[in-house]
Amino acid sequence: MSTLSKNTFSRRAFMRTSTLAGGGMLIGFNLFQSCKPKVVPPVDLSQLNYNDFNAFIKIAANGAVTIFSPNPEIGQGVKTSMPMIIAEELDVAWKNVFVKQGILDTNNYTRQVAGGSQSIRFGWDALRQTGASAKQMLVNAAAARWGVDASECTVNEGVITNAAGETLGYGEVVNEAAALEVPENVTLKEPKDYKIIGKDAGNVDVARITTGKPLFGLDYKEEGMVYASVARPPAFGQKLVSYDATEAKNMPGVIDVITIGERARAHMNGDNRNWSAKLADSDKVVVIAKSTWQAMKAKKALKIVWEHNNPESTEKHNKILLSLLDGKKFNTLRSDGDINNAFATADKVLERTYESPFLPHNCLEPMNFFANVTDEKIHLVGPVQTPASAADTVADMLGRDVGDIHLEMTRMGGGFGRRLYGDFVFEAAEISNTIKKPVKMVSSREDDMGTGVYRPAIKYRIKAAIKDGQLTGYHLKEAAINDNMYGLIPNFFPAGAIENYQVDVASYNSNITTGAWRAPYTNFLAYAEQSFFDELTELMETDKIQLRLDLLEKVKGTNDDRIQYDPERMQNCIRTAVEKSGWGKKPEGTYQGFVNYYCHNTHVAQVADVVVENGNAVVKKITCVVDCGIVVNPMGAINQIEGGILDGIGHSMYGDFSFKNGAPVANNFDRYRLIRMNETPEIETHLIQNELSPTGLGEPTLPPVGGAIANAFKAATGNRLYQQPFIKTPELLKVPKKEILG
Amino acid sequence: MPTFQLKVNGKSKTVDVAADTPVLWVLRDHLDLVGTKFGCGIGQCGACTIHVDGNPLRSCSTTLEQVKGKEITTIEGLSADGTHPVQEAWIEVDVPQCGYCQAGQIMTASAFLENNPNPSEQEIKNAMHGNICRCASYTRIRKAVAIAAEKMS
């Protein structure tokens, strides 16, 4: 099976070269788009312009290759895996490749974004073709010097050899190669010839991480920089009335106390629905000090009066969301057949409701950003997943040209979706614009957890119709805070497999800010759906695996282009998981739960093994099968897969974030529980081997694992779990006493 | 403000800060040693772990008074060139995802292995339980500590 992409578009469209002053070749290229017709890369590295090209490769006269990797790094490994793809086609030794994080100069290009597990999927073709084109130019230059045909030259790790056995290193021909035309057609390698792709490569920053080098936003410093600690409304819906900073201003190191908010609000232009408007709704009081500690300490000494306005609570949300599910006001996102008729004529009906809380992201590096706004330019440095839109917003807020903005991305101490929302960039910029100094805005953990852009609380109600032993109807209803599922999610499994199928959504507009959280919507939906299927197989008295395989069989040959999961690949994952996990063949005392799921273009099947210790059900092992096409870097891939699984287990088990009087009940790790070492089961991963284009891994293993453990807990205890986090109902995680005795 | 004498990574340092300043912020803001990370500020996550006379301590909740006359070691001083067996094991296993918590994890692991060079798997788990990794690289942390133990014994 091979669907390697052909060279369908011209390299001329997105790649150009120049000879660097002092020697060496610079290749500018654009991922995901073509470039302007006449731009050329600069001849001086200090002039790299990411408006003209969003990535660059430098081949030095000594043959060393430096790749300026464009995508922000949040721990998902693209700073390693994307350059690996270029290096493979360029045919250089991976150990001779250096990777540098690109800088954002302006916002005039697409997808310099870390999110949606899409970096590798979208970059695959462009990265390979860039590497292959550069290689061809180097070979053409060597062939011209030798006076031979390029087709008789071979390349191995940056050394070109001709038929007579003479050799030239890339460095020896870079200057000539840079002057050549970019070839119209190049041949891409066959996967069987890969030397870098598919081999383990360590994280390119690992030695700097293990020695504590300043890589992160919080580590960035500049001469004359001051620190800012921001007092934001302690509850959602509150607004600043007045404040007394007398005591704070007299504290050591305090330079000034100011308010910000006006510019952020002006930018919103009356739109009060989205996350940034809600976070900018009130003015904020900012302490400026000579050190972080002094700023944080003085913030606590501020006496602030906040006006309370429509405080919300989890208790209220629960009632509202349940009444939405009971009601009739829905948006229908997909409707096949006649769902009402299916239920009217059913022999059996199963209906269940699944409930989830809000979740904070809790990136371990709290939100922070550096800004230095001067009349000449705006310098922004820090961790943000959406640098382009952050730069755009800052320019608009401050009434400046986006060309004035120079934004440098640092490594990010976690993202999980939180750093898609640049409120901390806007704050830093507004502060620096007011005080006219370079400033670092630093949130405390309490600030970070208390003013987030949370995963919204959601409830799902799923109802299935069974007639003559067949699944004839499936109705999924969603009630969510603020926003509903989007994109192709309504067309995920079991869409296409059941004749009468409907997805309805409803939402309640809250003043609590919500947004993307690792695997948006599916992070809870997958658990709900896969728990429901587990229960359904019991009601239908059918085999858990066979029902899934049979439903997938019905999707084969569909001409519905909204259905993007591949039933055959999913069946293969399921069968592999059955085999590798020893499904149904475990010794007495081990209870298993099965799930399969497709999201972010990747197919996954998982089996959880649970045992009973002192009457409590405990997760011991997860077996995970993943089909993400070609695996660029298995070492990095498995790290993502395991991290996703443990993140999914942790939040299903412990993630509890509720609101009282508009404020979150938990604001630090003493009251908000994250998964830790002792709760970590063994994980066994199997990667399906094929030659299909690679898909993402940052998210897909997280959503279903909550279902895997819930289904295994049911097998162990007899209890179904309908609410996350599971720890909230500890009695359901125990084996009923009489069974222990019996 | 009072002046404090500190011994950090084998060097004497003088800082001029308020007595209640946590050691974490003295290291980060005043001594430019930013390898020690701020995560929670209340000693719950372990990102700020340093060694004080060889013992692991949460620098966010440690006052200058508590480290008076004692030897402070940070991630920058754990080894001269990044070749402490724990650092080497971390690279070998390729532990980090985002990497933010890893300095604290390494400081906890290295102090633990000094006292218990031949730990069981459960002892490793217990020793590392206090350090949060938000990316949940726990399976690799466990493996790296075991490999480091082998290197050290």
mmCIF file of C-alpha atoms in Angstrom, chain A residues 191-440:
data_model
loop_
_atom_site.group_PDB
_atom_site.id
_atom_site.type_symbol
_atom_site.label_atom_id
_atom_site.label_comp_id
_atom_site.label_asym_id
_atom_site.label_seq_id
_atom_site.Cartn_x
_atom_site.Cartn_y
_atom_site.Cartn_z
ATOM 1 C CA PRO A 191 10.389 4.943 2.215
ATOM 2 C CA LYS A 192 12.554 1.802 2.061
ATOM 3 C CA ASP A 193 15.572 4.028 1.437
ATOM 4 C CA TYR A 194 15.028 6.257 4.469
ATOM 5 C CA LYS A 195 18.055 6.650 6.712
ATOM 6 C CA ILE A 196 16.758 9.303 9.143
ATOM 7 C CA ILE A 197 12.972 9.060 8.995
ATOM 8 C CA GLY A 198 11.854 6.112 11.064
ATOM 9 C CA LYS A 199 15.012 6.083 13.190
ATOM 10 C CA ASP A 200 15.139 7.232 16.802
ATOM 11 C CA ALA A 201 16.423 10.766 17.242
ATOM 12 C CA GLY A 202 16.790 12.438 20.604
ATOM 13 C CA ASN A 203 15.181 15.783 21.256
ATOM 14 C CA VAL A 204 17.514 18.420 19.752
ATOM 15 C CA ASP A 205 17.374 20.493 22.952
ATOM 16 C CA VAL A 206 17.831 17.636 25.416
ATOM 17 C CA ALA A 207 21.386 18.457 26.540
ATOM 18 C CA ARG A 208 20.391 22.078 27.111
ATOM 19 C CA ILE A 209 17.352 20.983 29.109
ATOM 20 C CA THR A 210 19.326 18.631 31.356
ATOM 21 C CA THR A 211 21.879 21.342 32.158
ATOM 22 C CA GLY A 212 19.355 24.098 32.873
ATOM 23 C CA LYS A 213 20.131 26.436 29.998
ATOM 24 C CA PRO A 214 17.823 29.468 29.569
ATOM 25 C CA LEU A 215 15.445 28.095 26.932
ATOM 26 C CA PHE A 216 12.035 29.107 28.216
ATOM 27 C CA GLY A 217 10.144 32.383 28.189
ATOM 28 C CA LEU A 218 10.457 32.732 31.937
ATOM 29 C CA ASP A 219 14.251 32.527 31.550
ATOM 30 C CA TYR A 220 14.535 35.443 29.127
ATOM 31 C CA LYS A 221 16.222 38.599 30.409
ATOM 32 C CA GLU A 222 17.280 41.936 29.036
ATOM 33 C CA GLU A 223 19.304 44.804 30.439
ATOM 34 C CA GLY A 224 17.015 47.239 32.260
ATOM 35 C CA MET A 225 14.100 44.798 32.329
ATOM 36 C CA VAL A 226 11.526 45.193 35.108
ATOM 37 C CA TYR A 227 8.936 42.688 36.316
ATOM 38 C CA ALA A 228 5.155 42.936 36.332
ATOM 39 C CA SER A 229 2.630 41.099 38.458
ATOM 40 C CA VAL A 230 -0.975 41.571 37.329
ATOM 41 C CA ALA A 231 -4.005 41.634 39.636
ATOM 42 C CA ARG A 232 -6.921 40.375 37.551
ATOM 43 C CA PRO A 233 -10.511 40.023 38.758
ATOM 44 C CA PRO A 234 -10.565 37.138 41.259
ATOM 45 C CA ALA A 235 -13.902 35.941 39.882
ATOM 46 C CA PHE A 236 -15.302 35.869 36.362
ATOM 47 C CA GLY A 237 -17.784 38.643 35.748
ATOM 48 C CA GLN A 238 -16.099 41.059 38.136
ATOM 49 C CA LYS A 239 -14.871 44.511 37.238
ATOM 50 C CA LEU A 240 -12.392 46.851 38.846
ATOM 51 C CA VAL A 241 -14.056 49.621 40.870
ATOM 52 C CA SER A 242 -11.143 51.188 42.752
ATOM 53 C CA TYR A 243 -7.861 50.340 44.393
ATOM 54 C CA ASP A 244 -5.462 51.586 47.035
ATOM 55 C CA ALA A 245 -1.797 50.967 46.258
ATOM 56 C CA THR A 246 -0.310 53.057 49.063
ATOM 57 C CA GLU A 247 1.146 50.115 50.942
ATOM 58 C CA ALA A 248 2.292 48.298 47.804
ATOM 59 C CA LYS A 249 4.074 51.379 46.469
ATOM 60 C CA ASN A 250 6.083 51.675 49.665
ATOM 61 C CA MET A 251 7.360 48.129 49.482
ATOM 62 C CA PRO A 252 10.974 47.393 48.523
ATOM 63 C CA GLY A 253 11.700 47.230 44.836
ATOM 64 C CA VAL A 254 8.307 48.544 43.727
ATOM 65 C CA ILE A 255 8.661 50.999 40.864
ATOM 66 C CA ASP A 256 5.048 51.783 40.071
ATOM 67 C CA VAL A 257 1.466 50.572 40.203
ATOM 68 C CA ILE A 258 -0.608 51.123 37.043
ATOM 69 C CA THR A 259 -3.822 49.933 35.453
ATOM 70 C CA ILE A 260 -4.204 48.370 32.021
ATOM 71 C CA GLY A 261 -7.177 47.195 29.992
ATOM 72 C CA GLU A 262 -8.321 50.125 27.916
ATOM 73 C CA ARG A 263 -6.347 49.198 24.812
ATOM 74 C CA ALA A 264 -7.274 45.527 24.994
ATOM 75 C CA ARG A 265 -10.956 46.462 25.228
ATOM 76 C CA ALA A 266 -10.761 48.969 22.376
ATOM 77 C CA HIS A 267 -9.320 46.207 20.211
ATOM 78 C CA MET A 268 -12.355 43.994 20.942
ATOM 79 C CA ASN A 269 -14.566 46.609 19.343
ATOM 80 C CA GLY A 270 -17.754 45.647 21.165
ATOM 81 C CA ASP A 271 -17.389 41.902 20.659
ATOM 82 C CA ASN A 272 -17.976 40.541 24.134
ATOM 83 C CA ARG A 273 -18.374 36.858 23.385
ATOM 84 C CA ASN A 274 -14.926 35.528 22.704
ATOM 85 C CA TRP A 275 -12.230 34.556 25.183
ATOM 86 C CA SER A 276 -10.025 37.592 24.722
ATOM 87 C CA ALA A 277 -12.907 40.008 25.239
ATOM 88 C CA LYS A 278 -13.957 38.237 28.438
ATOM 89 C CA LEU A 279 -10.417 38.374 29.784
ATOM 90 C CA ALA A 280 -10.192 42.045 28.829
ATOM 91 C CA ASP A 281 -13.575 42.959 30.275
ATOM 92 C CA SER A 282 -12.176 44.611 33.385
ATOM 93 C CA ASP A 283 -9.219 46.871 34.006
ATOM 94 C CA LYS A 284 -6.339 45.145 35.782
ATOM 95 C CA VAL A 285 -3.975 46.537 38.395
ATOM 96 C CA VAL A 286 -0.294 45.973 37.697
ATOM 97 C CA VAL A 287 2.635 46.148 40.103
ATOM 98 C CA ILE A 288 5.956 46.973 38.438
ATOM 99 C CA ALA A 289 9.018 46.024 40.471
ATOM 100 C CA LYS A 290 12.722 45.324 40.196
ATOM 101 C CA SER A 291 12.327 41.585 40.755
ATOM 102 C CA THR A 292 9.668 38.908 40.322
ATOM 103 C CA TRP A 293 9.322 38.258 44.049
ATOM 104 C CA GLN A 294 8.962 41.938 44.886
ATOM 105 C CA ALA A 295 6.260 42.332 42.249
ATOM 106 C CA MET A 296 4.348 39.250 43.425
ATOM 107 C CA LYS A 297 4.612 40.216 47.070
ATOM 108 C CA ALA A 298 3.480 43.797 46.500
ATOM 109 C CA LYS A 299 0.502 42.579 44.471
ATOM 110 C CA LYS A 300 -0.776 40.860 47.590
ATOM 111 C CA ALA A 301 -0.615 44.194 49.430
ATOM 112 C CA LEU A 302 -2.953 45.922 46.955
ATOM 113 C CA LYS A 303 -6.377 46.787 48.335
ATOM 114 C CA ILE A 304 -8.750 46.360 45.425
ATOM 115 C CA VAL A 305 -12.512 46.760 45.228
ATOM 116 C CA TRP A 306 -14.102 44.596 42.532
ATOM 117 C CA GLU A 307 -17.727 44.928 41.516
ATOM 118 C CA HIS A 308 -19.551 41.629 41.396
ATOM 119 C CA ASN A 309 -21.644 41.032 38.363
ATOM 120 C CA ASN A 310 -23.509 37.827 37.581
ATOM 121 C CA PRO A 311 -21.261 35.300 39.321
ATOM 122 C CA GLU A 312 -21.616 31.763 37.973
ATOM 123 C CA SER A 313 -21.189 28.420 39.662
ATOM 124 C CA THR A 314 -20.772 24.795 38.740
ATOM 125 C CA GLU A 315 -24.014 24.031 40.544
ATOM 126 C CA LYS A 316 -25.830 26.446 38.235
ATOM 127 C CA HIS A 317 -24.038 25.148 35.139
ATOM 128 C CA ASN A 318 -24.994 21.569 35.952
ATOM 129 C CA LYS A 319 -28.673 22.499 36.084
ATOM 130 C CA ILE A 320 -28.478 24.554 32.901
ATOM 131 C CA LEU A 321 -26.637 21.920 30.879
ATOM 132 C CA LEU A 322 -29.005 19.150 31.985
ATOM 133 C CA SER A 323 -32.018 21.301 31.102
ATOM 134 C CA LEU A 324 -30.484 21.949 27.675
ATOM 135 C CA LEU A 325 -30.197 18.178 27.151
ATOM 136 C CA ASP A 326 -33.815 17.742 28.259
ATOM 137 C CA GLY A 327 -34.987 20.571 26.022
ATOM 138 C CA LYS A 328 -35.623 20.918 22.328
ATOM 139 C CA LYS A 329 -33.387 23.795 21.254
ATOM 140 C CA PHE A 330 -30.539 22.158 19.360
ATOM 141 C CA ASN A 331 -28.406 22.798 16.346
ATOM 142 C CA THR A 332 -28.323 19.658 14.242
ATOM 143 C CA LEU A 333 -24.797 19.050 12.940
ATOM 144 C CA ARG A 334 -25.506 15.794 11.126
ATOM 145 C CA SER A 335 -28.678 13.860 10.445
ATOM 146 C CA ASP A 336 -28.916 10.573 8.557
ATOM 147 C CA GLY A 337 -32.135 8.616 8.048
ATOM 148 C CA ASP A 338 -34.974 9.047 10.520
ATOM 149 C CA ILE A 339 -33.853 8.917 14.118
ATOM 150 C CA ASN A 340 -37.379 9.289 15.536
ATOM 151 C CA ASN A 341 -38.654 6.327 13.578
ATOM 152 C CA ALA A 342 -35.680 4.243 14.720
ATOM 153 C CA PHE A 343 -36.567 4.859 18.368
ATOM 154 C CA ALA A 344 -40.314 4.415 17.762
ATOM 155 C CA THR A 345 -39.770 0.979 16.249
ATOM 156 C CA ALA A 346 -36.921 -0.203 18.507
ATOM 157 C CA ASP A 347 -37.005 -3.377 20.590
ATOM 158 C CA LYS A 348 -34.575 -1.922 23.113
ATOM 159 C CA VAL A 349 -33.295 1.575 23.817
ATOM 160 C CA LEU A 350 -30.240 2.615 25.830
ATOM 161 C CA GLU A 351 -29.818 6.213 26.964
ATOM 162 C CA ARG A 352 -26.995 7.497 29.132
ATOM 163 C CA THR A 353 -25.682 10.908 30.198
ATOM 164 C CA TYR A 354 -21.983 11.645 30.701
ATOM 165 C CA GLU A 355 -20.726 14.675 32.607
ATOM 166 C CA SER A 356 -17.394 16.492 32.652
ATOM 167 C CA PRO A 357 -16.004 19.504 34.534
ATOM 168 C CA PHE A 358 -14.048 22.489 33.275
ATOM 169 C CA LEU A 359 -10.310 21.804 33.118
ATOM 170 C CA PRO A 360 -7.406 24.227 33.429
ATOM 171 C CA HIS A 361 -4.359 23.611 31.227
ATOM 172 C CA ASN A 362 -1.810 23.976 34.016
ATOM 173 C CA CYS A 363 1.231 24.344 31.792
ATOM 174 C CA LEU A 364 4.055 23.920 34.283
ATOM 175 C CA GLU A 365 5.626 27.153 33.064
ATOM 176 C CA PRO A 366 3.072 29.773 34.129
ATOM 177 C CA MET A 367 1.934 32.304 31.539
ATOM 178 C CA ASN A 368 4.540 35.011 31.004
ATOM 179 C CA PHE A 369 5.822 37.279 28.262
ATOM 180 C CA PHE A 370 8.486 39.885 27.635
ATOM 181 C CA ALA A 371 7.630 43.140 25.882
ATOM 182 C CA ASN A 372 9.618 46.224 25.027
ATOM 183 C CA VAL A 373 7.511 48.813 23.265
ATOM 184 C CA THR A 374 9.474 51.768 21.942
ATOM 185 C CA ASP A 375 8.742 54.394 19.306
ATOM 186 C CA GLU A 376 10.930 52.493 16.849
ATOM 187 C CA LYS A 377 9.766 48.929 17.369
ATOM 188 C CA ILE A 378 7.949 46.434 19.518
ATOM 189 C CA HIS A 379 10.051 43.570 20.775
ATOM 190 C CA LEU A 380 8.112 40.580 22.101
ATOM 191 C CA VAL A 381 9.716 37.407 23.447
ATOM 192 C CA GLY A 382 8.132 34.367 25.009
ATOM 193 C CA PRO A 383 6.107 31.198 24.785
ATOM 194 C CA VAL A 384 3.036 31.447 22.549
ATOM 195 C CA GLN A 385 1.430 28.842 20.274
ATOM 196 C CA THR A 386 -0.014 31.455 17.863
ATOM 197 C CA PRO A 387 2.727 34.028 17.287
ATOM 198 C CA ALA A 388 1.212 35.497 14.125
ATOM 199 C CA SER A 389 -2.169 36.381 15.565
ATOM 200 C CA ALA A 390 -0.591 37.626 18.803
ATOM 201 C CA ALA A 391 1.577 40.030 16.794
ATOM 202 C CA ASP A 392 -1.437 41.122 14.776
ATOM 203 C CA THR A 393 -3.487 41.866 17.887
ATOM 204 C CA VAL A 394 -0.676 43.772 19.608
ATOM 205 C CA ALA A 395 -0.196 45.931 16.516
ATOM 206 C CA ASP A 396 -3.902 46.699 16.390
ATOM 207 C CA MET A 397 -4.154 47.371 20.150
ATOM 208 C CA LEU A 398 -1.274 49.791 20.160
ATOM 209 C CA GLY A 399 -2.149 51.406 16.830
ATOM 210 C CA ARG A 400 1.095 50.292 15.286
ATOM 211 C CA ASP A 401 2.197 48.761 12.024
ATOM 212 C CA VAL A 402 2.613 44.997 12.286
ATOM 213 C CA GLY A 403 5.996 45.506 10.619
ATOM 214 C CA ASP A 404 7.183 47.204 13.832
ATOM 215 C CA ILE A 405 6.800 43.935 15.697
ATOM 216 C CA HIS A 406 9.683 41.590 16.230
ATOM 217 C CA LEU A 407 8.426 38.466 17.975
ATOM 218 C CA GLU A 408 10.769 35.743 19.179
ATOM 219 C CA MET A 409 9.389 32.424 20.258
ATOM 220 C CA THR A 410 10.988 30.630 23.131
ATOM 221 C CA ARG A 411 10.628 27.003 24.029
ATOM 222 C CA MET A 412 7.349 26.545 25.885
ATOM 223 C CA GLY A 413 6.951 24.877 29.246
ATOM 224 C CA GLY A 414 3.846 23.094 28.010
ATOM 225 C CA GLY A 415 0.973 24.350 25.875
ATOM 226 C CA PHE A 416 -1.975 21.943 25.797
ATOM 227 C CA GLY A 417 -3.971 24.666 24.038
ATOM 228 C CA ARG A 418 -3.511 27.431 26.625
ATOM 229 C CA ARG A 419 -0.835 29.265 24.693
ATOM 230 C CA LEU A 420 -3.083 29.492 21.631
ATOM 231 C CA TYR A 421 -4.669 32.398 23.513
ATOM 232 C CA GLY A 422 -2.288 35.334 23.674
ATOM 233 C CA ASP A 423 -3.869 37.390 26.484
ATOM 234 C CA PHE A 424 -0.527 37.351 28.321
ATOM 235 C CA VAL A 425 1.207 38.797 25.227
ATOM 236 C CA PHE A 426 -1.360 41.593 25.038
ATOM 237 C CA GLU A 427 -0.928 42.347 28.738
ATOM 238 C CA ALA A 428 2.860 42.501 28.518
ATOM 239 C CA ALA A 429 2.650 44.782 25.480
ATOM 240 C CA GLU A 430 0.109 47.107 27.105
ATOM 241 C CA ILE A 431 2.226 47.318 30.276
ATOM 242 C CA SER A 432 5.418 48.135 28.376
ATOM 243 C CA ASN A 433 3.553 50.644 26.231
ATOM 244 C CA THR A 434 2.409 52.405 29.420
ATOM 245 C CA ILE A 435 5.657 52.380 31.397
ATOM 246 C CA LYS A 436 7.987 52.695 28.404
ATOM 247 C CA LYS A 437 10.352 50.062 29.743
ATOM 248 C CA PRO A 438 11.282 46.495 28.853
ATOM 249 C CA VAL A 439 9.092 44.348 31.074
ATOM 250 C CA LYS A 440 8.473 40.716 31.869
#
